[in-house]
XYZ file of C-alpha atoms in Angstrom:
306
model
C -33.256 -16.473 -29.054
C -31.841 -19.058 -26.634
C -28.375 -18.567 -28.139
C -28.736 -14.827 -27.568
C -29.695 -15.238 -23.882
C -26.133 -15.235 -22.462
C -25.264 -12.095 -24.387
C -28.442 -10.378 -23.156
C -27.665 -11.327 -19.562
C -24.051 -10.216 -19.894
C -25.313 -6.956 -21.385
C -27.677 -6.375 -18.462
C -24.909 -7.113 -15.942
C -22.553 -4.734 -17.750
C -25.313 -2.108 -17.850
C -25.815 -2.288 -14.083
C -22.057 -1.946 -13.517
C -21.854 1.020 -15.905
C -24.819 2.627 -14.102
C -22.968 2.303 -10.818
C -19.906 3.978 -12.373
C -21.973 6.766 -14.019
C -24.221 7.738 -11.086
C -21.500 9.530 -9.101
C -20.423 11.320 -12.250
C -24.066 12.337 -12.924
C -24.619 13.729 -9.404
C -21.554 15.972 -9.615
C -22.365 17.290 -13.095
C -26.053 17.723 -12.279
C -25.698 19.731 -9.061
C -22.260 21.331 -9.303
C -22.215 21.906 -13.075
C -18.648 20.575 -13.106
C -17.318 17.880 -15.442
C -15.228 15.786 -13.056
C -12.492 14.166 -15.178
C -10.939 12.839 -12.000
C -13.883 10.459 -11.549
C -12.043 7.662 -13.321
C -8.927 8.064 -11.168
C -11.092 7.970 -8.030
C -12.656 4.813 -9.433
C -9.174 3.324 -9.747
C -8.222 4.592 -6.290
C -11.083 2.621 -4.752
C -9.880 -0.574 -6.402
C -6.271 -0.021 -5.233
C -7.359 0.784 -1.663
C -9.405 -2.431 -1.629
C -6.355 -4.306 -2.914
C -4.285 -2.898 -0.053
C -6.903 -4.095 2.453
C -7.456 -7.577 0.977
C -4.095 -8.368 -0.633
C -1.139 -10.238 0.874
C 0.779 -7.081 1.812
C -1.485 -4.799 3.901
C 0.041 -1.379 4.739
C 0.304 -2.194 8.469
C 3.075 -2.943 10.983
C 4.305 -6.547 10.733
C 2.445 -7.820 13.799
C -0.856 -6.163 12.834
C -0.433 -7.308 9.234
C -0.027 -10.909 10.377
C -3.186 -10.682 12.494
C -5.116 -8.997 9.653
C -4.149 -11.720 7.164
C -5.621 -14.311 9.543
C -9.047 -12.710 9.087
C -11.048 -14.680 6.478
C -10.995 -13.132 3.017
C -14.780 -12.777 3.081
C -14.569 -10.424 6.070
C -11.627 -8.508 4.601
C -13.511 -8.042 1.319
C -16.645 -6.864 3.122
C -14.619 -4.389 5.218
C -12.896 -3.137 2.074
C -16.286 -2.430 0.472
C -16.967 0.011 3.326
C -13.541 1.365 4.320
C -12.045 1.957 0.839
C -14.871 4.264 -0.350
C -14.632 6.213 2.932
C -10.893 6.695 2.449
C -11.493 7.752 -1.161
C -14.110 10.177 0.156
C -11.386 11.945 2.156
C -9.486 12.446 -1.102
C -12.738 13.733 -2.594
C -12.944 16.375 0.139
C -9.489 17.657 -0.797
C -10.400 17.756 -4.497
C -13.654 19.626 -3.791
C -11.826 22.270 -1.763
C -9.487 22.805 -4.716
C -12.485 23.169 -7.041
C -14.202 25.896 -5.056
C -12.329 28.638 -6.879
C -13.876 27.446 -10.155
C -17.522 27.670 -9.057
C -19.556 30.234 -10.981
C -16.881 30.525 -13.671
C -16.498 29.005 -17.093
C -16.843 25.177 -16.684
C -13.563 24.838 -18.607
C -11.676 25.830 -15.434
C -13.157 22.976 -13.465
C -12.590 20.586 -16.321
C -8.904 21.488 -16.565
C -8.472 21.305 -12.795
C -10.004 17.838 -12.523
C -7.965 16.701 -15.537
C -4.847 17.729 -13.635
C -6.069 15.945 -10.499
C -6.660 12.811 -12.593
C -3.092 12.900 -13.877
C -1.693 13.385 -10.360
C -3.750 10.564 -8.878
C -2.851 8.182 -11.707
C 0.840 8.913 -11.229
C 0.539 8.360 -7.455
C -1.112 4.988 -8.081
C 1.657 4.082 -10.513
C 4.426 5.058 -8.055
C 2.760 3.281 -5.132
C 1.640 0.005 -6.725
C 3.672 -0.119 -9.901
C 2.482 -0.497 -13.491
C 1.707 -4.209 -13.611
C -1.821 -5.574 -13.431
C -3.212 -6.768 -10.110
C -6.068 -9.110 -9.185
C -8.379 -8.243 -6.325
C -8.850 -11.269 -4.023
C -12.504 -12.218 -3.506
C -14.212 -14.791 -1.271
C -14.201 -18.360 -2.523
C -18.009 -18.418 -2.561
C -18.062 -15.593 -5.105
C -15.415 -16.991 -7.442
C -15.603 -19.656 -10.097
C -18.629 -20.450 -12.189
C -21.705 -22.628 -12.449
C -23.471 -24.483 -15.243
C -26.938 -23.467 -16.337
C -28.652 -24.535 -19.580
C -25.400 -26.183 -20.728
C -23.541 -22.904 -20.389
C -20.853 -21.849 -17.932
C -21.732 -18.643 -16.074
C -19.431 -16.455 -13.952
C -20.619 -16.465 -10.362
C -18.976 -13.146 -9.489
C -20.715 -11.299 -12.345
C -24.072 -11.981 -10.761
C -22.821 -10.959 -7.324
C -21.432 -7.737 -8.865
C -24.737 -7.045 -10.601
C -26.573 -7.585 -7.314
C -24.263 -5.189 -5.439
C -24.649 -2.598 -8.204
C -28.453 -2.908 -8.114
C -28.509 -2.480 -4.312
C -26.245 0.598 -4.511
C -28.396 2.122 -7.278
C -31.513 1.522 -5.167
C -29.952 3.154 -2.106
C -28.928 6.217 -4.136
C -32.495 6.460 -5.497
C -33.896 6.313 -1.955
C -31.480 9.053 -0.847
C -32.390 11.339 -3.737
C -36.131 10.720 -3.869
C -37.144 9.930 -0.273
C -35.011 12.097 1.999
C -34.830 15.848 2.753
C -31.172 15.829 1.734
C -32.125 14.405 -1.642
C -34.727 17.128 -2.045
C -32.041 19.740 -1.442
C -29.788 18.094 -3.988
C -32.527 18.211 -6.628
C -33.431 21.781 -5.708
C -29.768 22.836 -5.826
C -29.435 21.360 -9.301
C -32.548 23.193 -10.474
C -32.017 26.623 -8.890
C -28.975 27.060 -6.672
C -29.664 30.747 -6.005
C -33.105 29.984 -4.558
C -31.682 27.211 -2.398
C -29.124 29.652 -1.004
C -31.863 32.220 -0.375
C -33.804 29.625 1.646
C -30.879 29.303 4.045
C -29.292 26.111 2.769
C -25.483 26.098 2.960
C -24.708 25.452 -0.704
C -21.001 24.901 -0.016
C -21.726 22.059 2.398
C -24.340 20.648 0.000
C -21.804 20.650 -2.839
C -19.175 19.077 -0.632
C -21.588 16.326 0.395
C -22.574 15.594 -3.186
C -18.944 15.501 -4.340
C -17.953 13.139 -1.513
C -20.978 10.928 -2.334
C -19.966 10.864 -5.988
C -16.406 9.985 -5.008
C -17.513 7.166 -2.733
C -19.760 5.783 -5.451
C -16.835 5.874 -7.880
C -14.581 4.047 -5.379
C -17.290 1.477 -4.599
C -17.771 0.877 -8.330
C -14.003 0.381 -8.684
C -14.044 -2.343 -6.019
C -17.012 -4.113 -7.536
C -15.661 -3.999 -11.089
C -12.003 -4.754 -10.227
C -12.300 -8.588 -10.224
C -13.781 -8.381 -13.752
C -11.611 -5.681 -15.370
C -8.442 -6.148 -13.359
C -6.559 -3.391 -11.518
C -4.055 -1.135 -13.326
C -3.190 2.576 -13.034
C -5.021 3.635 -16.209
C -8.215 1.651 -15.503
C -9.885 4.968 -14.732
C -9.885 5.848 -18.426
C -11.904 2.700 -19.077
C -14.485 4.029 -16.605
C -14.708 7.757 -17.195
C -15.245 7.574 -20.964
C -18.353 5.307 -20.742
C -19.594 7.294 -17.725
C -19.435 10.554 -19.655
C -21.124 8.924 -22.672
C -23.890 7.538 -20.459
C -24.808 10.826 -18.772
C -24.911 12.579 -22.162
C -27.026 9.778 -23.584
C -29.391 9.652 -20.603
C -29.554 13.409 -20.040
C -27.549 15.587 -17.661
C -28.836 15.381 -14.079
C -31.384 12.624 -14.753
C -31.099 9.632 -12.382
C -33.245 7.288 -14.398
C -31.757 8.644 -17.597
C -28.346 7.465 -16.410
C -29.679 4.051 -15.353
C -31.651 3.454 -18.572
C -28.777 4.705 -20.740
C -26.399 2.358 -18.911
C -28.660 -0.631 -19.562
C -29.014 0.334 -23.222
C -25.256 0.672 -23.596
C -24.714 -2.682 -21.857
C -27.263 -4.423 -24.104
C -25.767 -2.781 -27.211
C -22.285 -4.018 -26.294
C -23.563 -7.475 -25.315
C -25.733 -8.073 -28.389
C -23.241 -6.649 -30.873
C -20.565 -8.844 -29.342
C -22.722 -11.872 -30.205
C -22.564 -11.135 -33.938
C -19.528 -8.903 -34.504
C -17.164 -8.725 -31.519
C -14.979 -6.131 -33.195
C -17.983 -3.745 -33.174
C -18.937 -4.291 -29.539
C -17.196 -1.227 -28.079
C -17.985 0.904 -31.106
C -21.697 0.117 -30.659
C -22.006 2.416 -27.607
C -20.745 5.370 -29.630
C -23.102 4.549 -32.497
C -25.969 4.415 -29.976
C -24.993 7.856 -28.669
C -24.844 9.304 -32.171
C -28.260 7.799 -33.007
C -29.944 9.257 -29.898
C -28.248 12.667 -29.956
C -29.139 13.087 -33.631
C -32.836 13.094 -32.691
C -32.651 14.439 -29.111
C -29.665 16.692 -28.472
C -30.125 16.736 -24.666
C -30.286 12.947 -24.355
C -33.189 10.728 -23.383
C -34.354 12.704 -20.325
C -32.067 15.730 -20.395
C -32.670 19.378 -19.764
C -30.454 22.390 -20.373
C -27.082 21.821 -18.712
C -23.522 23.051 -18.342
C -22.606 21.253 -21.560
C -24.633 23.812 -23.502
C -22.906 26.862 -22.052
């Protein structure tokens, strides 16, 4: 059991990171009934924007760039965690405006549109930053490792898990404890009734899409030091995110969180005994759950059944 401990902890950390990636995807599918295939590209965009803010070549005039590089990396990284998701949110606004023509129609239209957006964004990232891998600079206090129980542990992984847990908690507070969260849940349950009560559904959908975009970008920044930064890193994010919301149940907050932890543990534990099966284990878990409960762990009827 002691030998299994590092794999369990790595699985829990991975689960929290996957939950952070999947929550924005879940909010958009749950309320807007749109499968946002651009989620992964927005995830990558957040990482690249953070790289621009923390890297050695900030996109600023020479004098301002020199002053910015004198700011300690800890401050630059903290500012990137706030500014990069906000910049990605502006891109999310543009994407949501493009999607408005697809509302109320066959979900395939929205799926194809966001697939096209994903291709465009990935190509823009490739043209702007090139195709090689990049490393996101992080503060010295968060890098390196430490020894516990005769094992070497990655310091940043625990910081990343903590940031993911805080973000998940804040999203839960927004959804469960605020009037805006109540409107989001009501809009996901019965959009026509919400419109009849005087709520501007267009603004509500825009707000949810921007929130989902900002969560994707924030997740990209948090995960970047672990996964690395490359133009197609969004594919590595959107596939597990889609799997998780199906496994947990469309529109279920805790379903997404619990499914993420289960996937993380499955990958971590399987990697302890058969590393070649570690990624396949998440798909086997999905098949096992869907075979007995077609709507996932906590799911209800959704757009995927149309």
